[in-house]
mmCIF file of C-alpha atoms in Angstrom:
data_model
loop_
_atom_site.group_PDB
_atom_site.id
_atom_site.type_symbol
_atom_site.label_atom_id
_atom_site.label_comp_id
_atom_site.label_asym_id
_atom_site.label_seq_id
_atom_site.Cartn_x
_atom_site.Cartn_y
_atom_site.Cartn_z
ATOM 1 C CA PRO A 8 74.120 46.731 69.990
ATOM 2 C CA ASN A 9 75.868 45.538 66.821
ATOM 3 C CA ILE A 10 72.599 45.304 64.889
ATOM 4 C CA ILE A 11 71.061 48.596 66.041
ATOM 5 C CA GLU A 12 70.307 50.893 63.100
ATOM 6 C CA SER A 13 69.024 53.928 65.016
ATOM 7 C CA VAL A 14 67.556 55.098 68.322
ATOM 8 C CA SER A 15 64.696 57.619 68.441
ATOM 9 C CA VAL A 16 62.961 59.326 71.347
ATOM 10 C CA LEU A 17 59.260 60.240 71.227
ATOM 11 C CA LYS A 18 57.846 62.630 73.799
ATOM 12 C CA ASP A 19 54.533 64.086 74.875
ATOM 13 C CA ALA A 20 51.714 63.953 72.330
ATOM 14 C CA ALA A 21 53.796 62.197 69.695
ATOM 15 C CA SER A 22 54.236 59.123 71.873
ATOM 16 C CA ALA A 23 50.812 59.234 73.522
ATOM 17 C CA SER A 24 49.007 59.288 70.188
ATOM 18 C CA ILE A 25 50.649 55.999 69.202
ATOM 19 C CA TYR A 26 51.200 54.101 72.451
ATOM 20 C CA GLY A 27 48.543 55.572 74.740
ATOM 21 C CA SER A 28 48.886 55.975 78.502
ATOM 22 C CA ARG A 29 51.877 53.620 78.636
ATOM 23 C CA ALA A 30 53.904 56.344 76.946
ATOM 24 C CA ALA A 31 53.213 59.026 79.548
ATOM 25 C CA ASN A 32 56.951 59.509 80.132
ATOM 26 C CA GLY A 33 57.961 59.116 76.509
ATOM 27 C CA VAL A 34 59.044 56.217 74.301
ATOM 28 C CA ILE A 35 62.466 55.078 73.118
ATOM 29 C CA LEU A 36 62.322 53.394 69.716
ATOM 30 C CA VAL A 37 65.200 51.114 68.769
ATOM 31 C CA THR A 38 65.352 50.217 65.080
ATOM 32 C CA THR A 39 67.408 47.174 64.153
ATOM 33 C CA LYS A 40 69.180 46.567 60.867
ATOM 34 C CA ARG A 41 67.454 44.695 58.044
ATOM 35 C CA GLY A 42 68.624 42.582 55.122
ATOM 36 C CA GLY A 43 71.075 44.028 52.596
ATOM 37 C CA SER A 44 70.792 44.991 48.949
ATOM 38 C CA GLN A 45 69.309 42.655 46.358
ATOM 39 C CA ASP A 46 71.117 39.446 45.384
ATOM 40 C CA LYS A 47 73.814 39.901 47.981
ATOM 41 C CA PHE A 48 75.013 37.673 50.805
ATOM 42 C CA SER A 49 77.399 38.845 53.521
ATOM 43 C CA ILE A 50 78.914 37.612 56.779
ATOM 44 C CA SER A 51 80.419 39.869 59.434
ATOM 45 C CA TYR A 52 81.963 39.261 62.841
ATOM 46 C CA LYS A 53 82.639 41.609 65.735
ATOM 47 C CA GLY A 54 84.269 40.694 69.016
ATOM 48 C CA TYR A 55 85.931 42.268 72.001
ATOM 49 C CA PHE A 56 87.492 41.395 75.318
ATOM 50 C CA GLY A 57 88.434 43.419 78.369
ATOM 51 C CA PHE A 58 88.599 43.640 82.116
ATOM 52 C CA GLN A 59 86.296 45.304 84.629
ATOM 53 C CA GLY A 60 87.008 46.694 88.046
ATOM 54 C CA ALA A 61 85.760 49.090 90.669
ATOM 55 C CA THR A 62 86.444 52.650 89.511
ATOM 56 C CA MET A 63 86.161 54.359 92.881
ATOM 57 C CA LEU A 64 86.375 52.884 96.378
ATOM 58 C CA PRO A 65 86.296 54.485 99.836
ATOM 59 C CA GLN A 66 89.756 55.338 101.110
ATOM 60 C CA LYS A 67 90.935 52.716 103.578
ATOM 61 C CA VAL A 68 93.292 52.773 106.555
ATOM 62 C CA ASP A 69 95.524 50.053 107.957
ATOM 63 C CA ALA A 70 95.437 48.726 111.509
ATOM 64 C CA LEU A 71 97.876 51.341 112.844
ATOM 65 C CA GLU A 72 95.978 54.269 111.335
ATOM 66 C CA TYR A 73 92.708 52.809 112.571
ATOM 67 C CA MET A 74 93.892 52.625 116.182
ATOM 68 C CA GLN A 75 95.339 56.133 116.002
ATOM 69 C CA LEU A 76 92.094 57.538 114.610
ATOM 70 C CA GLU A 77 90.078 55.713 117.269
ATOM 71 C CA ASN A 78 92.234 57.399 119.907
ATOM 72 C CA VAL A 79 91.709 60.808 118.282
ATOM 73 C CA ALA A 80 87.935 60.285 118.228
ATOM 74 C CA ALA A 81 87.913 59.187 121.873
ATOM 75 C CA GLY A 82 90.050 62.175 122.866
ATOM 76 C CA ASN A 83 87.725 64.591 121.105
ATOM 77 C CA ASP A 84 84.817 63.007 122.939
ATOM 78 C CA GLY A 85 86.540 63.189 126.310
ATOM 79 C CA SER A 86 86.568 59.393 126.645
ATOM 80 C CA ASP A 87 89.388 57.082 127.678
ATOM 81 C CA LEU A 88 91.730 56.132 124.861
ATOM 82 C CA PRO A 89 90.935 52.589 123.645
ATOM 83 C CA TYR A 90 94.534 51.880 122.618
ATOM 84 C CA SER A 91 97.571 52.801 124.697
ATOM 85 C CA ASP A 92 100.878 53.795 123.102
ATOM 86 C CA GLU A 93 102.451 50.645 124.502
ATOM 87 C CA TYR A 94 99.752 48.441 122.970
ATOM 88 C CA ILE A 95 100.097 50.164 119.594
ATOM 89 C CA ARG A 96 103.868 49.597 119.573
ATOM 90 C CA GLU A 97 103.328 45.956 120.555
ATOM 91 C CA TYR A 98 100.675 45.579 117.835
ATOM 92 C CA VAL A 99 102.853 47.037 115.079
ATOM 93 C CA ALA A 100 105.773 44.821 116.089
ATOM 94 C CA GLY A 101 103.564 41.714 116.103
ATOM 95 C CA MET A 102 101.883 42.254 112.714
ATOM 96 C CA ALA A 103 104.777 40.657 110.848
ATOM 97 C CA THR A 104 105.318 37.732 113.226
ATOM 98 C CA ASP A 105 101.860 36.859 114.580
ATOM 99 C CA PRO A 106 99.067 37.914 112.175
ATOM 100 C CA ASP A 107 96.544 35.796 114.084
ATOM 101 C CA ILE A 108 96.855 38.026 117.153
ATOM 102 C CA TYR A 109 97.869 41.249 115.409
ATOM 103 C CA PRO A 110 96.057 41.249 112.039
ATOM 104 C CA ASN A 111 96.269 43.997 109.450
ATOM 105 C CA THR A 112 93.391 42.999 107.191
ATOM 106 C CA ASP A 113 92.640 44.702 103.886
ATOM 107 C CA TRP A 114 89.006 43.715 103.387
ATOM 108 C CA GLN A 115 88.742 45.380 99.977
ATOM 109 C CA ASP A 116 91.594 43.321 98.536
ATOM 110 C CA LEU A 117 90.149 40.131 100.021
ATOM 111 C CA ILE A 118 86.670 40.763 98.588
ATOM 112 C CA LEU A 119 87.584 42.145 95.146
ATOM 113 C CA THR A 120 89.669 39.161 94.105
ATOM 114 C CA GLU A 121 88.453 38.566 90.530
ATOM 115 C CA ASN A 122 89.724 40.378 87.430
ATOM 116 C CA GLY A 123 86.339 41.012 85.804
ATOM 117 C CA PHE A 124 87.419 39.465 82.489
ATOM 118 C CA ASN A 125 84.706 39.732 79.845
ATOM 119 C CA HIS A 126 84.368 39.038 76.143
ATOM 120 C CA GLY A 127 81.595 39.304 73.572
ATOM 121 C CA HIS A 128 81.085 37.998 70.034
ATOM 122 C CA THR A 129 78.533 38.762 67.323
ATOM 123 C CA LEU A 130 78.140 36.923 64.013
ATOM 124 C CA THR A 131 75.805 38.558 61.483
ATOM 125 C CA LEU A 132 74.557 37.092 58.203
ATOM 126 C CA THR A 133 72.532 39.068 55.664
ATOM 127 C CA SER A 134 71.005 37.957 52.375
ATOM 128 C CA SER A 135 68.467 39.282 49.928
ATOM 129 C CA SER A 136 66.606 38.374 46.780
ATOM 130 C CA GLU A 137 63.877 39.995 44.753
ATOM 131 C CA ARG A 138 61.213 38.981 47.280
ATOM 132 C CA ILE A 139 62.952 38.219 50.573
ATOM 133 C CA LYS A 140 65.514 40.020 52.722
ATOM 134 C CA THR A 141 66.888 38.500 55.905
ATOM 135 C CA LEU A 142 69.310 39.383 58.665
ATOM 136 C CA THR A 143 70.390 36.789 61.210
ATOM 137 C CA SER A 144 72.548 37.701 64.185
ATOM 138 C CA ILE A 145 74.031 35.397 66.826
ATOM 139 C CA GLY A 146 75.573 36.934 69.933
ATOM 140 C CA TYR A 147 77.468 35.599 72.927
ATOM 141 C CA LEU A 148 78.498 37.488 76.068
ATOM 142 C CA ASP A 149 80.598 36.138 78.946
ATOM 143 C CA GLN A 150 81.414 38.265 81.999
ATOM 144 C CA THR A 151 83.307 37.358 85.149
ATOM 145 C CA GLY A 152 82.499 39.474 88.179
ATOM 146 C CA ILE A 153 84.960 41.223 90.465
ATOM 147 C CA VAL A 154 84.049 39.000 93.425
ATOM 148 C CA VAL A 155 84.220 35.227 93.720
ATOM 149 C CA ASN A 156 81.271 33.136 92.471
ATOM 150 C CA SER A 157 79.914 35.929 90.259
ATOM 151 C CA SER A 158 79.444 35.634 86.495
ATOM 152 C CA TYR A 159 77.039 36.428 83.662
ATOM 153 C CA ARG A 160 76.627 34.581 80.359
ATOM 154 C CA LYS A 161 74.145 35.268 77.600
ATOM 155 C CA ILE A 162 73.509 33.848 74.155
ATOM 156 C CA SER A 163 71.035 35.493 71.806
ATOM 157 C CA VAL A 164 69.716 34.887 68.304
ATOM 158 C CA ARG A 165 67.796 37.378 66.204
ATOM 159 C CA ASN A 166 66.287 37.064 62.742
ATOM 160 C CA ASN A 167 64.723 39.948 60.804
ATOM 161 C CA MET A 168 62.859 39.057 57.631
ATOM 162 C CA ASP A 169 61.148 41.234 55.010
ATOM 163 C CA ILE A 170 58.911 39.453 52.505
ATOM 164 C CA LYS A 171 57.275 41.078 49.502
ATOM 165 C CA LEU A 172 54.120 39.029 49.033
ATOM 166 C CA SER A 173 52.847 41.117 46.130
ATOM 167 C CA ASP A 174 53.245 44.534 44.592
ATOM 168 C CA ARG A 175 50.960 45.951 47.289
ATOM 169 C CA LEU A 176 51.372 43.604 50.238
ATOM 170 C CA ASP A 177 54.524 43.417 52.402
ATOM 171 C CA MET A 178 55.219 41.376 55.494
ATOM 172 C CA LYS A 179 57.798 41.746 58.264
ATOM 173 C CA PHE A 180 58.585 38.866 60.555
ATOM 174 C CA ASP A 181 61.164 39.341 63.332
ATOM 175 C CA ILE A 182 62.053 36.983 66.146
ATOM 176 C CA GLN A 183 64.567 37.248 68.964
ATOM 177 C CA VAL A 184 65.457 34.595 71.547
ATOM 178 C CA SER A 185 67.929 34.964 74.404
ATOM 179 C CA ASN A 186 69.118 32.745 77.239
ATOM 180 C CA ALA A 187 70.923 34.459 80.134
ATOM 181 C CA ASN A 188 72.536 32.867 83.190
ATOM 182 C CA LYS A 189 73.744 34.829 86.204
ATOM 183 C CA ASN A 190 75.617 33.408 89.192
ATOM 184 C CA SER A 191 76.188 35.306 92.424
ATOM 185 C CA SER A 192 76.556 34.825 96.140
ATOM 186 C CA PRO A 193 73.376 34.995 98.243
ATOM 187 C CA TYR A 194 75.358 37.277 100.558
ATOM 188 C CA GLU A 195 76.907 39.521 97.901
ATOM 189 C CA GLY A 196 75.154 42.645 99.146
ATOM 190 C CA HIS A 197 76.206 41.954 102.723
ATOM 191 C CA ALA A 198 79.794 41.375 101.629
ATOM 192 C CA PHE A 199 80.049 44.731 99.871
ATOM 193 C CA ASN A 200 78.643 46.446 102.943
ATOM 194 C CA TYR A 201 80.930 44.625 105.367
ATOM 195 C CA MET A 202 83.917 45.246 103.092
ATOM 196 C CA ASN A 203 83.877 48.907 104.087
ATOM 197 C CA THR A 204 82.718 48.548 107.685
ATOM 198 C CA ARG A 205 84.867 45.714 109.069
ATOM 199 C CA THR A 206 87.926 47.095 110.820
ATOM 200 C CA PRO A 207 91.482 46.148 109.759
ATOM 201 C CA ASN A 208 92.365 44.795 113.211
ATOM 202 C CA ILE A 209 89.988 41.839 112.760
ATOM 203 C CA VAL A 210 91.566 38.686 111.370
ATOM 204 C CA ASN A 211 90.049 37.111 108.249
ATOM 205 C CA GLN A 212 91.734 33.701 108.147
ATOM 206 C CA PHE A 213 93.985 32.175 110.766
ATOM 207 C CA THR A 214 97.312 30.610 109.852
ATOM 208 C CA THR A 215 95.688 27.218 110.522
ATOM 209 C CA GLY A 216 93.395 27.827 107.532
ATOM 210 C CA LEU A 217 90.248 28.343 109.616
ATOM 211 C CA TYR A 218 88.221 31.416 108.778
ATOM 212 C CA ASN A 219 87.433 33.817 111.567
ATOM 213 C CA GLY A 220 83.706 33.651 112.235
ATOM 214 C CA ALA A 221 83.268 30.022 111.185
ATOM 215 C CA ASN A 222 81.866 28.972 114.544
ATOM 216 C CA GLY A 223 78.297 30.103 113.991
ATOM 217 C CA LEU A 224 79.355 33.712 113.340
ATOM 218 C CA MET A 225 79.615 33.614 109.560
ATOM 219 C CA GLY A 226 78.009 37.050 109.246
ATOM 220 C CA ASN A 227 81.076 38.585 110.866
ATOM 221 C CA ASN A 228 83.319 37.635 107.945
ATOM 222 C CA PRO A 229 82.419 38.875 104.428
ATOM 223 C CA VAL A 230 85.100 36.714 102.783
ATOM 224 C CA LEU A 231 83.605 33.603 104.351
ATOM 225 C CA LEU A 232 80.144 34.678 103.208
ATOM 226 C CA LEU A 233 81.277 34.861 99.585
ATOM 227 C CA ARG A 234 83.458 31.774 99.442
ATOM 228 C CA GLU A 235 81.435 29.298 101.468
ATOM 229 C CA GLY A 236 77.997 30.861 101.890
ATOM 230 C CA GLY A 237 76.495 29.252 98.785
ATOM 231 C CA ILE A 238 75.454 30.440 95.336
ATOM 232 C CA VAL A 239 72.422 31.909 93.568
ATOM 233 C CA LYS A 240 71.762 30.789 89.985
ATOM 234 C CA ASN A 241 69.366 32.826 87.849
ATOM 235 C CA ASN A 242 68.238 31.808 84.374
ATOM 236 C CA VAL A 243 66.088 34.022 82.138
ATOM 237 C CA ILE A 244 64.796 32.939 78.731
ATOM 238 C CA ARG A 245 63.090 35.561 76.560
ATOM 239 C CA ALA A 246 61.435 35.260 73.177
ATOM 240 C CA THR A 247 59.905 38.128 71.225
ATOM 241 C CA MET A 248 58.148 38.055 67.868
ATOM 242 C CA ALA A 249 57.138 41.051 65.779
ATOM 243 C CA MET A 250 54.846 40.472 62.820
ATOM 244 C CA ALA A 251 53.416 43.123 60.519
ATOM 245 C CA LEU A 252 51.380 43.164 57.301
ATOM 246 C CA THR A 253 51.322 46.367 55.283
ATOM 247 C CA TYR A 254 48.949 46.897 52.361
ATOM 248 C CA LYS A 255 49.468 49.755 49.957
ATOM 249 C CA ILE A 256 46.107 51.278 49.053
ATOM 250 C CA LEU A 257 47.405 54.258 47.105
ATOM 251 C CA ASP A 258 50.698 56.074 46.867
ATOM 252 C CA GLY A 259 51.286 57.441 50.359
ATOM 253 C CA TRP A 260 48.320 55.512 51.826
ATOM 254 C CA ASN A 261 49.103 52.292 53.674
ATOM 255 C CA VAL A 262 47.223 50.089 56.111
ATOM 256 C CA SER A 263 49.206 48.031 58.641
ATOM 257 C CA VAL A 264 48.332 45.274 61.080
ATOM 258 C CA GLN A 265 50.898 44.411 63.756
ATOM 259 C CA ALA A 266 51.271 41.808 66.500
ATOM 260 C CA THR A 267 54.100 41.453 69.039
ATOM 261 C CA PRO A 268 53.781 38.388 71.292
ATOM 262 C CA ARG A 269 56.348 37.948 74.061
ATOM 263 C CA TYR A 270 57.423 35.027 76.196
ATOM 264 C CA ILE A 271 59.601 35.066 79.296
ATOM 265 C CA THR A 272 60.488 32.425 81.850
ATOM 266 C CA LYS A 273 62.645 32.887 84.945
ATOM 267 C CA ASN A 274 64.221 30.230 87.137
ATOM 268 C CA ASN A 275 65.951 31.032 90.395
ATOM 269 C CA HIS A 276 67.906 28.532 92.491
ATOM 270 C CA ASN A 277 69.238 29.752 95.823
ATOM 271 C CA TYR A 278 71.727 27.512 97.627
ATOM 272 C CA LYS A 279 72.814 28.638 101.083
ATOM 273 C CA ASN A 280 75.417 26.794 103.099
ATOM 274 C CA SER A 281 75.588 26.605 106.866
ATOM 275 C CA VAL A 282 79.186 27.253 107.893
ATOM 276 C CA THR A 283 80.011 25.882 111.331
#
């Protein structure tokens, strides 16, 4: 985004006349910055850092509220109450002394353990002479997710070059290369679902250190899925070139030839652990 000059939107006939049927829903044109004024060299740097987090989460209840609401639902349905008053009092008294038997689990806090720290950096160099103008930009992005084993890192390099071959012939040569790596849990989607459906009166981890659900029932524990279920590593490498020759026939009359080859390669490694 630091080297974007402008963004334009083409709709209807304007886009179809240039890009054909591929532009049936319109076209977004992103114009990047070019080299600076003649005989000038400049270096600029932009960076930022911050933290990410969930902006809105479903309201949660603790173990006591859960049992009370279960009783209300059963009473409205005309069913027997699942939790007696005596059991509820016993449960509340035992939460502080025996969390293995009387858990009060906050699944959201256990899943959303990371701070989402992220930072980005862009170094831009521009130079120009009578015949050649160049802009080179190097970018780096590093994001930590809000759950364990999740991250995203990307490095990108872009070079825009304008060359005046003669008084009538101009050439543009742009190239962009990026390498992105994303790590995540193979069970990340399940964990987010279970985070809001597992009840607070189910224990996550016993005081012995053993996770609940480790005996062949890993799917019952979203924390165990994230921490010990494995990791997915995705790597995407993209390269794009844009070449154009423009010949000036007369004032206001130009002929252009353009080519835009693209290259992309994706590698996915999925490691799943069997927790027993």
